[in-house]
mmCIF file of C-alpha atoms and ligand atoms in Angstrom:
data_model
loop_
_atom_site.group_PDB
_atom_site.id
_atom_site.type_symbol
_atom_site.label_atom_id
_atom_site.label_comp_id
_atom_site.label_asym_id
_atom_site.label_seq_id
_atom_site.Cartn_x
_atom_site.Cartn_y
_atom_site.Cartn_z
ATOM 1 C CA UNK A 14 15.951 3.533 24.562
ATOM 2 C CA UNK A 15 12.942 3.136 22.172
ATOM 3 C CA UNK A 16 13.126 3.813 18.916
ATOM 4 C CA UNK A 17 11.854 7.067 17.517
ATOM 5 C CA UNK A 18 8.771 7.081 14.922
ATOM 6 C CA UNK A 19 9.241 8.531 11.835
ATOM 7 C CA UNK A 20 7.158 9.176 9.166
ATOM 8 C CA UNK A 21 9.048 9.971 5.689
ATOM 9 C CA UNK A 22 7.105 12.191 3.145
ATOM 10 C CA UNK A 23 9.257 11.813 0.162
ATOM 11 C CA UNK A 24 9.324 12.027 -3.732
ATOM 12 C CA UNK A 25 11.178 9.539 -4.668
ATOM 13 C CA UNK A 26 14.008 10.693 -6.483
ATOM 14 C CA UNK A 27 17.319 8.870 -6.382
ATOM 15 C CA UNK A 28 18.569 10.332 -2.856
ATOM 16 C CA UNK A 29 14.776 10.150 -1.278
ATOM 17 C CA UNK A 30 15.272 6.208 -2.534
ATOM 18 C CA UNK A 31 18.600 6.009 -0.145
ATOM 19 C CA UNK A 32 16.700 7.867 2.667
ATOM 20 C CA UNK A 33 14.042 5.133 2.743
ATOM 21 C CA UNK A 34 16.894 2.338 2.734
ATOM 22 C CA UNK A 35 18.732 4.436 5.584
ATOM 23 C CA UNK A 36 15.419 4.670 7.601
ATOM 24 C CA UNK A 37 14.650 1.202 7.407
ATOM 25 C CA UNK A 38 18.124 0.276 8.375
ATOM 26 C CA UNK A 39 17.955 2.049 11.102
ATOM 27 C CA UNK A 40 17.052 0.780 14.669
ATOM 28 C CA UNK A 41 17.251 4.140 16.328
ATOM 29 C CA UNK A 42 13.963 4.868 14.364
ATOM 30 C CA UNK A 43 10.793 3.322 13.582
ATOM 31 C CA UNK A 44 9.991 3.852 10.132
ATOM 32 C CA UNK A 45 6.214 4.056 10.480
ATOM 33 C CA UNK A 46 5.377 4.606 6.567
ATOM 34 C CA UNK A 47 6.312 6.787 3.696
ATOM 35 C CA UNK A 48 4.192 9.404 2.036
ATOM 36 C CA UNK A 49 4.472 10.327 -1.225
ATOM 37 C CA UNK A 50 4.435 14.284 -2.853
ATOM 38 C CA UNK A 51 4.827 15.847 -6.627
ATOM 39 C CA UNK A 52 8.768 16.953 -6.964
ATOM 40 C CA UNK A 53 10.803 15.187 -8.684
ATOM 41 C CA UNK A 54 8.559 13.575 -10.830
ATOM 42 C CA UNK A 55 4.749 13.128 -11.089
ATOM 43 C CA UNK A 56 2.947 11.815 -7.690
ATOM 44 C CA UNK A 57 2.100 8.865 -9.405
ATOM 45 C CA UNK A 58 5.614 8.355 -10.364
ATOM 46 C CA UNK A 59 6.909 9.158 -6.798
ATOM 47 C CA UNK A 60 4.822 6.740 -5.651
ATOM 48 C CA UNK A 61 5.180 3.390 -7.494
ATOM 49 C CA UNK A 62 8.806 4.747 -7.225
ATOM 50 C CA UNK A 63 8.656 4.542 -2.999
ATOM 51 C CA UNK A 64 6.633 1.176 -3.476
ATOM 52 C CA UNK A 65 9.324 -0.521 -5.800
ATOM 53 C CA UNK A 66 11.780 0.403 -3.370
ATOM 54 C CA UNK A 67 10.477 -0.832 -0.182
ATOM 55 C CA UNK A 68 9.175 -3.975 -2.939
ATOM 56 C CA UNK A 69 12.850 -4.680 -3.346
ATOM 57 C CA UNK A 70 13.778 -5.018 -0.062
ATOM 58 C CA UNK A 71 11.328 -7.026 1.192
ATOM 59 C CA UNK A 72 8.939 -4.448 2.867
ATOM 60 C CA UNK A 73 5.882 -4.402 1.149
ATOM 61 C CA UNK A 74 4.102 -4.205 4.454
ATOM 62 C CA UNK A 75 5.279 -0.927 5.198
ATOM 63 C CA UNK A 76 2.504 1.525 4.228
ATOM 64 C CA UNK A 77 2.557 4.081 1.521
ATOM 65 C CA UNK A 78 -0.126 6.845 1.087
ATOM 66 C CA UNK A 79 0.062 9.316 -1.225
ATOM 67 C CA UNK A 80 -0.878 12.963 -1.371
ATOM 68 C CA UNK A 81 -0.333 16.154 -3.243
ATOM 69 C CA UNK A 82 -0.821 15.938 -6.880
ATOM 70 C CA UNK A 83 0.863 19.465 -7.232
ATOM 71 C CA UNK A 84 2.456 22.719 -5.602
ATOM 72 C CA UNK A 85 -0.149 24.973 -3.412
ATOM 73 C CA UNK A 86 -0.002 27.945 -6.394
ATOM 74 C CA UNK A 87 2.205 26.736 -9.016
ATOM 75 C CA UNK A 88 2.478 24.839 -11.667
ATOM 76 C CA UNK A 89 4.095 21.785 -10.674
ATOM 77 C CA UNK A 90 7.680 21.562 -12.012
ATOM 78 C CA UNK A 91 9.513 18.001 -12.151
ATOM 79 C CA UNK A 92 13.041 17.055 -12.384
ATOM 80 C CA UNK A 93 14.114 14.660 -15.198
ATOM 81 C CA UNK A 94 17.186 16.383 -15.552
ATOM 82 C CA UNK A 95 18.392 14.933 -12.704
ATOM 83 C CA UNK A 96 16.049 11.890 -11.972
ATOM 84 C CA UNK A 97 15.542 10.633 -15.105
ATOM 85 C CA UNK A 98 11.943 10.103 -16.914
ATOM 86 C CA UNK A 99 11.033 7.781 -14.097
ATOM 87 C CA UNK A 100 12.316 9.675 -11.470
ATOM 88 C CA UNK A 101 14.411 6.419 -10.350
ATOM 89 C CA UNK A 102 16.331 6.029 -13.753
ATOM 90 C CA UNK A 103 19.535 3.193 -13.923
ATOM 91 C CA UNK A 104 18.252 0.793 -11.547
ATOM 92 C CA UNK A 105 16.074 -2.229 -13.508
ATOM 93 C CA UNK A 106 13.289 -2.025 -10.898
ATOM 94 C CA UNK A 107 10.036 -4.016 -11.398
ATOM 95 C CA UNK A 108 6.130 -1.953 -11.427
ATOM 96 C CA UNK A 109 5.240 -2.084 -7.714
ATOM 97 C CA UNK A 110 2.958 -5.336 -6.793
ATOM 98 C CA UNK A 111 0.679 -2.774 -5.185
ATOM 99 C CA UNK A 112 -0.392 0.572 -5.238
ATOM 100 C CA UNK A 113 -1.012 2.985 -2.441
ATOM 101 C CA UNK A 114 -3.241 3.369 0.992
ATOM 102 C CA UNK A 115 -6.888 4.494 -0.202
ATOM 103 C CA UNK A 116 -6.334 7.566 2.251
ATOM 104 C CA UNK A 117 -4.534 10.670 1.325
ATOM 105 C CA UNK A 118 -1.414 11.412 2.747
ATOM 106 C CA UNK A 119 -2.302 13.969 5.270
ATOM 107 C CA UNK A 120 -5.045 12.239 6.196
ATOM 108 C CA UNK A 121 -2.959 9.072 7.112
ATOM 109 C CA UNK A 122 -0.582 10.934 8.976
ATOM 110 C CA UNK A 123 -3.220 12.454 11.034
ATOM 111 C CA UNK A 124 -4.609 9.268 11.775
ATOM 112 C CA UNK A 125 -0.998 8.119 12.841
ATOM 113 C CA UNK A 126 0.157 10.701 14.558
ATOM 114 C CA UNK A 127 -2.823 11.026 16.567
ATOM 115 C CA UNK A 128 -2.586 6.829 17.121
ATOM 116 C CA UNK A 129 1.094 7.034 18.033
ATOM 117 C CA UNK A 130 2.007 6.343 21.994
ATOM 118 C CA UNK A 131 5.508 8.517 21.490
ATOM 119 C CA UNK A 132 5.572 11.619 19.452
ATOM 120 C CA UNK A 133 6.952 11.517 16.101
ATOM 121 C CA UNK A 134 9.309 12.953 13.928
ATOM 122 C CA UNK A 135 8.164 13.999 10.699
ATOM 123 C CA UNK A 136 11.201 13.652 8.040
ATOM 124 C CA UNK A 137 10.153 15.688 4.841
ATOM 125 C CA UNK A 138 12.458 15.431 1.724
ATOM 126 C CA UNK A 139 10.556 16.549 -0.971
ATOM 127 C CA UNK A 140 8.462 19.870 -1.443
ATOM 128 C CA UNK A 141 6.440 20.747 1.494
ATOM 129 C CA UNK A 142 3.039 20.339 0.187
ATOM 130 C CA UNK A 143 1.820 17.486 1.915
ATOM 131 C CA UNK A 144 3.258 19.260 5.371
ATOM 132 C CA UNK A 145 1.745 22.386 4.622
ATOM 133 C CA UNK A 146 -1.832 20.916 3.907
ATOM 134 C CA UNK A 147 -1.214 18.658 6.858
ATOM 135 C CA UNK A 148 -0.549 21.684 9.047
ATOM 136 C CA UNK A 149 -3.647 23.444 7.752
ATOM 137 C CA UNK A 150 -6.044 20.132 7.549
ATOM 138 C CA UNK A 151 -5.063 18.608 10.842
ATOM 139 C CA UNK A 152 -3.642 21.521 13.381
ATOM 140 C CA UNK A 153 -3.945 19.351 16.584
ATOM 141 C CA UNK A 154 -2.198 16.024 15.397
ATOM 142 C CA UNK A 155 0.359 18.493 13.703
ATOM 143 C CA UNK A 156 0.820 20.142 16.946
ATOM 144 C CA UNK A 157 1.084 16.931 18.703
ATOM 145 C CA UNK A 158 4.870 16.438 16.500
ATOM 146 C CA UNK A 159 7.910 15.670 18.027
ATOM 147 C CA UNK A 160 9.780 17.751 15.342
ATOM 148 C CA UNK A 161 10.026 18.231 11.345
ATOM 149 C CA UNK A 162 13.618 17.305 9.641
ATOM 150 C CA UNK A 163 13.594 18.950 6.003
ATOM 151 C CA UNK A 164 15.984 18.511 3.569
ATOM 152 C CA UNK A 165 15.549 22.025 1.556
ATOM 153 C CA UNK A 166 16.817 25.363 1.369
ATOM 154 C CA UNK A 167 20.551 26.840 1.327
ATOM 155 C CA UNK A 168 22.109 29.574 3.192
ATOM 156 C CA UNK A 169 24.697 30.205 0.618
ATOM 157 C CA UNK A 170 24.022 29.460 -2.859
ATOM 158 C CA UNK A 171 20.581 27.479 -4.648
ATOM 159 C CA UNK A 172 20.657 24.252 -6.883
ATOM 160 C CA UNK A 173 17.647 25.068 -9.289
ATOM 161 C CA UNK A 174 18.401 28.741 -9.658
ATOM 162 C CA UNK A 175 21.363 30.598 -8.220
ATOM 163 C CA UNK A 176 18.819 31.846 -5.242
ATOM 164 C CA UNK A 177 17.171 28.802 -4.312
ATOM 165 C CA UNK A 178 16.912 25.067 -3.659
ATOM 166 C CA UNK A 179 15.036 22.767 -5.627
ATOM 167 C CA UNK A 180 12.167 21.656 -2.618
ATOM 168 C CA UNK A 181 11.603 25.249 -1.496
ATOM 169 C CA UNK A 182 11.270 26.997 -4.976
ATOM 170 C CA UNK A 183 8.904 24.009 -6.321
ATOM 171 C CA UNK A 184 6.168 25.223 -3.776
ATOM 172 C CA UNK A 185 7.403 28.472 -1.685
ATOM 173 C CA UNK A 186 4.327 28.788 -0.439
ATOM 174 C CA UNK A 187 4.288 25.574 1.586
ATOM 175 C CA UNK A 188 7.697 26.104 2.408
ATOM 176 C CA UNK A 189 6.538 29.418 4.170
ATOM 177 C CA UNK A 190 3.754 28.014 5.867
ATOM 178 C CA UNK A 191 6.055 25.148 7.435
ATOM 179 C CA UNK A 192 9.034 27.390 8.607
ATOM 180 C CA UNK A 193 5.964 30.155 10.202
ATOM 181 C CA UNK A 194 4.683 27.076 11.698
ATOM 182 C CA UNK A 195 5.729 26.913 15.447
ATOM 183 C CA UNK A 196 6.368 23.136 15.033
ATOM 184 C CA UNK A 197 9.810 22.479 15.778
ATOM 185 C CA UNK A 198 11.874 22.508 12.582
ATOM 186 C CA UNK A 199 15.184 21.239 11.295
ATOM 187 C CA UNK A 200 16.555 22.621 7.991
ATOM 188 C CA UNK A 201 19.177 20.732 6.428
ATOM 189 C CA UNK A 202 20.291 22.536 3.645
ATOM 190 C CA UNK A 203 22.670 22.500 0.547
ATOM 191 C CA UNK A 204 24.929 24.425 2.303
ATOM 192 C CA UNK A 205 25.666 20.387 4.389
ATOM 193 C CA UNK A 206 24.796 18.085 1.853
ATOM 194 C CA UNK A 207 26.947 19.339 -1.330
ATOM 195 C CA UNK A 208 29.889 18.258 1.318
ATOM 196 C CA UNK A 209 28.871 14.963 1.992
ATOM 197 C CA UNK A 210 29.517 12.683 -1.448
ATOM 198 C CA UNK A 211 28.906 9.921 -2.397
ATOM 199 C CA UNK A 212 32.089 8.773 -4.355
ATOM 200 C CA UNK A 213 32.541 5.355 -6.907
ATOM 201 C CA UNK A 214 34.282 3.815 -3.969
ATOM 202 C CA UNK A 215 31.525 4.015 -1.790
ATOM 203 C CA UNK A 216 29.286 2.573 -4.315
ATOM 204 C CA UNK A 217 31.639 -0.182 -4.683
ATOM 205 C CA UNK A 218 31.445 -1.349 -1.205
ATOM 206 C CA UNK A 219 27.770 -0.950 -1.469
ATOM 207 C CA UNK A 220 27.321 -3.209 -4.433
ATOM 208 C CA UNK A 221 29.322 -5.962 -3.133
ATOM 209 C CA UNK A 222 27.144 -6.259 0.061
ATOM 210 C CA UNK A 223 23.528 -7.394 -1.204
ATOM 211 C CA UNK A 224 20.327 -6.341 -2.661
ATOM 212 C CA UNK A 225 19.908 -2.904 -0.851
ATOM 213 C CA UNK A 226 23.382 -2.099 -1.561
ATOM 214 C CA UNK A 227 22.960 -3.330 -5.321
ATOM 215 C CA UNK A 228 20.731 -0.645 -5.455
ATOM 216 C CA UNK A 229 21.955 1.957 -3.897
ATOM 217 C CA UNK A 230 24.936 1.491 -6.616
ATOM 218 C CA UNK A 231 22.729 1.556 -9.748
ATOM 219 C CA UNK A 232 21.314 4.585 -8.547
ATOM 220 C CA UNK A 233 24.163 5.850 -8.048
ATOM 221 C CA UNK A 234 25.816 5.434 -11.345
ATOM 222 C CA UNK A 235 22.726 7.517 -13.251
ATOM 223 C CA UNK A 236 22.509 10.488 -10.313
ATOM 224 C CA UNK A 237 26.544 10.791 -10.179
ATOM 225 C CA UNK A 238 26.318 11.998 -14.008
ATOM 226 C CA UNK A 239 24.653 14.847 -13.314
ATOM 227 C CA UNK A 240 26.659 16.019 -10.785
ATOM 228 C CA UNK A 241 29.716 15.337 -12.804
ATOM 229 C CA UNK A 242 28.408 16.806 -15.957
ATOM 230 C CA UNK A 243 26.928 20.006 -14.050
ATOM 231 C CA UNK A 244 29.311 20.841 -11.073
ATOM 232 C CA UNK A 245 32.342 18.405 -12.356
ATOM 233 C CA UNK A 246 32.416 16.539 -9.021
ATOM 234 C CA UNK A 247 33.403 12.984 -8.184
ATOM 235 C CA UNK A 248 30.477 11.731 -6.747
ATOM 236 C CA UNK A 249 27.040 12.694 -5.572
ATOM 237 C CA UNK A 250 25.225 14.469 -2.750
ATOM 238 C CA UNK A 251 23.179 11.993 -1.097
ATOM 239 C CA UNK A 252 20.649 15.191 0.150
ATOM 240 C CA UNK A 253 17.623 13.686 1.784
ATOM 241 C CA UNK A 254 19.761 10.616 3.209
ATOM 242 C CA UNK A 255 21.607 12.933 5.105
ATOM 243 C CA UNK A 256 18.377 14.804 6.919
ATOM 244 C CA UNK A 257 16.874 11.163 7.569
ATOM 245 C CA UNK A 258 20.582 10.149 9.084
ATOM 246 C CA UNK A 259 20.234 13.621 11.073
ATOM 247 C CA UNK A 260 17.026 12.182 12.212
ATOM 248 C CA UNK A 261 18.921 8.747 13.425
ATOM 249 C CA UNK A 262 22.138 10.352 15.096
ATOM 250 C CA UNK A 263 22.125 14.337 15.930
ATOM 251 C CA UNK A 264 25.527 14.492 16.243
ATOM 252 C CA UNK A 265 26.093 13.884 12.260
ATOM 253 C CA UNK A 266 25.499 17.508 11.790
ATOM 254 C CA UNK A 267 26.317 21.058 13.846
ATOM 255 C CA UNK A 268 22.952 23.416 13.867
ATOM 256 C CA UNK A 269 22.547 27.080 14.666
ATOM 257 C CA UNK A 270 18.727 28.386 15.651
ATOM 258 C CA UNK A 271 18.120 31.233 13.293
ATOM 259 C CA UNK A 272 15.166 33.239 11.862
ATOM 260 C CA UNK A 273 14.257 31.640 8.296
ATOM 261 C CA UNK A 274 12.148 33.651 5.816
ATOM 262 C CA UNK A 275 11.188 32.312 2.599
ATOM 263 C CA UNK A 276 11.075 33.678 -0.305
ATOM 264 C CA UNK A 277 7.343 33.533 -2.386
ATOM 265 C CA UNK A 278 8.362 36.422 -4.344
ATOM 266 C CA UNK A 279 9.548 37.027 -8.431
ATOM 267 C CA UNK A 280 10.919 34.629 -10.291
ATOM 268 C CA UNK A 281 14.420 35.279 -9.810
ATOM 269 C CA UNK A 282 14.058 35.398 -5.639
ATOM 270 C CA UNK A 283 11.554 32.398 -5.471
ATOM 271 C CA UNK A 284 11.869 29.872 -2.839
ATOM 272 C CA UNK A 285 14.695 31.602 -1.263
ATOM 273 C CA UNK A 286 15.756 30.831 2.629
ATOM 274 C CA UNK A 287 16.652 33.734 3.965
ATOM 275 C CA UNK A 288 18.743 32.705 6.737
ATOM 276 C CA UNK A 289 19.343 35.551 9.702
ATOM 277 C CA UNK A 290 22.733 33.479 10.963
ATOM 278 C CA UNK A 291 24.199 36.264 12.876
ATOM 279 C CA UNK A 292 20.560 38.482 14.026
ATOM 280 C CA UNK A 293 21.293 41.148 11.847
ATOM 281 C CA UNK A 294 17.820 41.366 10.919
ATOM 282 C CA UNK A 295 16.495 40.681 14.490
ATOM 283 C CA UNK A 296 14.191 37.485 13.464
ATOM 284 C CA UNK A 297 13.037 35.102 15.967
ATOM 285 C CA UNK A 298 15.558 32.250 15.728
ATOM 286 C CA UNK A 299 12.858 29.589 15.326
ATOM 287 C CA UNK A 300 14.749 27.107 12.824
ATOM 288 C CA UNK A 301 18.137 24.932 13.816
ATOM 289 C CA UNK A 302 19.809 25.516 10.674
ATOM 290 C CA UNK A 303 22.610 22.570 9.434
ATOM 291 C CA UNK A 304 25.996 24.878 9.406
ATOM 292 C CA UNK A 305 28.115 21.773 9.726
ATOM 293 C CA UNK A 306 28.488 18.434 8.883
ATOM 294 C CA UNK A 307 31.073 15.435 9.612
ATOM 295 C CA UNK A 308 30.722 14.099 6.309
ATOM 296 C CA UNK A 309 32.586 10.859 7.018
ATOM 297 C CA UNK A 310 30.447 9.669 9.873
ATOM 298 C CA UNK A 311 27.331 10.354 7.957
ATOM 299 C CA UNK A 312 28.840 8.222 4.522
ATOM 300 C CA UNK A 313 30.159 5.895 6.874
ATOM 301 C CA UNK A 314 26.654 5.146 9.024
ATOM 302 C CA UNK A 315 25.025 5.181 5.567
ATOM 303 C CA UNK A 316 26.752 2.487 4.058
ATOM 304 C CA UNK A 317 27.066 0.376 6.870
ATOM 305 C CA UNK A 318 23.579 0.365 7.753
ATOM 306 C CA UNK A 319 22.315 -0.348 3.906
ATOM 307 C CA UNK A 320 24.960 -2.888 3.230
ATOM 308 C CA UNK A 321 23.692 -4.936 6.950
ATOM 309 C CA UNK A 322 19.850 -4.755 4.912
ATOM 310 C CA UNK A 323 21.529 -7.602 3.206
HETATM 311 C C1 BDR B 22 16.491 17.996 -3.288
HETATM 312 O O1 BDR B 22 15.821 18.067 -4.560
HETATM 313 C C2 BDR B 22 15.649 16.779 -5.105
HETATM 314 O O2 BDR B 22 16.176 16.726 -6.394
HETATM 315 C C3 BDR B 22 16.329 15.804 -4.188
HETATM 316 O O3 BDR B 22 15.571 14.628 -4.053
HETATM 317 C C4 BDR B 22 16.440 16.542 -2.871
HETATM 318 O O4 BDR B 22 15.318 16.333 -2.058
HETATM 319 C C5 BDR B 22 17.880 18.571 -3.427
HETATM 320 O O5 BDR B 22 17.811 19.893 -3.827
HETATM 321 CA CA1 CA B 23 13.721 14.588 -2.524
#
């Protein structure tokens, strides 16, 4: 079979770092660029942070076009809390050697989509910005997708407030444009990735098997603090690596269609996925929903494929 082509908008963030890696490693997918979006840090941030990552491994052919400068409505809200000032803090990467496409995001994945022989999958780890304005900007290419993976939302409890996830409360109102979208959508949510860690061991393994790995360790050793100093665990989600390794093998997760509703409302409700899992409420179950995850297939695929990057 041919490999699937993915495009990965991203903001690059520690675990959006290990999703690029993961893609790349990854024959069952064709990585066909990254685009770049406000979240964790700044866009310009996210963006030499995407470029010194691909820059490290070797891929500085792989294009990189960034797009929204901020949320739809909001005020744009970054994450240095948990990503550090550069967004990529405890790894000594170099400045990128180059900076991004002259095209804007959406624009460049309009251009590919529309370009691309086999439909492709649109992996979106960051907040949905860039989809929404794609959506809106482009309709037919957006149309033309095979599906969108997100890594976002929570059908139990949030990571940014008690109600909501950090990618759908920085910009609810992309997030409610995507999941009212038609398109095909996966939501892979914190309710799957807070059981998938990534423990000392792991990083271990990865450090001792070459550059990618190497990295994948240092950032490791800054994200695991926060984790441990917030929720006291022994190790790390790896989020956005695990909607990307969705994206590679299905069977690394258990889904259940469901209405979705998101929440654009006060403060203390914002960016909430309402998720209708048993049709009390009657929605149209237009979203598979992650309910399940074998955690030690997915940590298992993930280092195996980043330590063969060499
Ligand atoms: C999500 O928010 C960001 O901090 C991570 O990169 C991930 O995409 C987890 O809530
Ligand atoms: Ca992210």
């Amino acid at each position: 079979m041919s490999a699937a082509p993915v495009i990965l908008d991203c903001d690059p963030g520690h675990d959006d770092a290990i999703a690029i890696l993961l893609a790349l490693a990854s024959p069952e997918i064709e990585l066909l660029g990254v685009t770049t979006v406000c979240g964790n840090q700044t866009l310009e941030k996210t963006t030499a942070n995407a470029i010194r990552v691909l820059d490290h491994v070797g891929r500085a052919d792989l294009p990189v076009a960034a797009g929204a400068l901020r949320p739809l409505m909001r005020e744009s809200a970054v994450a240095p809390d948990v990503h550090g000032e550069s967004g990529l803090d405890g790894p000594d990467l170099p400045a990128p050697t180059r900076g991004p496409s002259g095209e804007h995001a959406i624009d460049w994945m309009a251009s590919v989509v529309a370009g691309s022989s086999a439909p492709v999958t649109l992996v979106a780890t960051g907040p949905l910005t860039n989809v929404a304005l794609f959506l809106a900007r482009h309709p037919e290419p957006a149309r033309a997708l095979e599906r969108i993976v997100l890594m976002g939302g929570a059908i139990g409890e949030g990571n940014v407030t008690p109600a909501a996830e950090f990618n759908i409360w920085a910009d609810p109102e992309a997030a409610r444009r995507v999941f009212s979208s038609g398109i095909d959508l996966t939501m892979v949510g914190l309710d799957v990735t807070h059981r998938a860690l990534m423990t000392a061991a792991h990083a271990k393994r990865l450090a001792a098997s070459g550059a990618a790995g190497r990295l994948v360790a240092d950032l490791h050793g800054f994200y695991s603090r926060f984790h441990r100093a917030r929720y006291g665990w022994d190790g790390a989600p790896v989020h956005d690596a695990v909607a990307l390794a969705h994206a590679v093998d299905a069977t690394l997760l258990e889904t259940k269609r469901c209405g979705v509703r998101i929440d654009t409302g006060p403060e203390l409700s914002r960016g909430r996925t309402y998720v209708d899992v048993w049709g009390s409420a009657g929605w149209r179950p237009s979203c598979h929903v992650a309910t399940g995850i074998d955690a030690e297939r997915t940590l298992e695929l993930l280092l195996t494929r980043i330590s063969a990057l060499g």
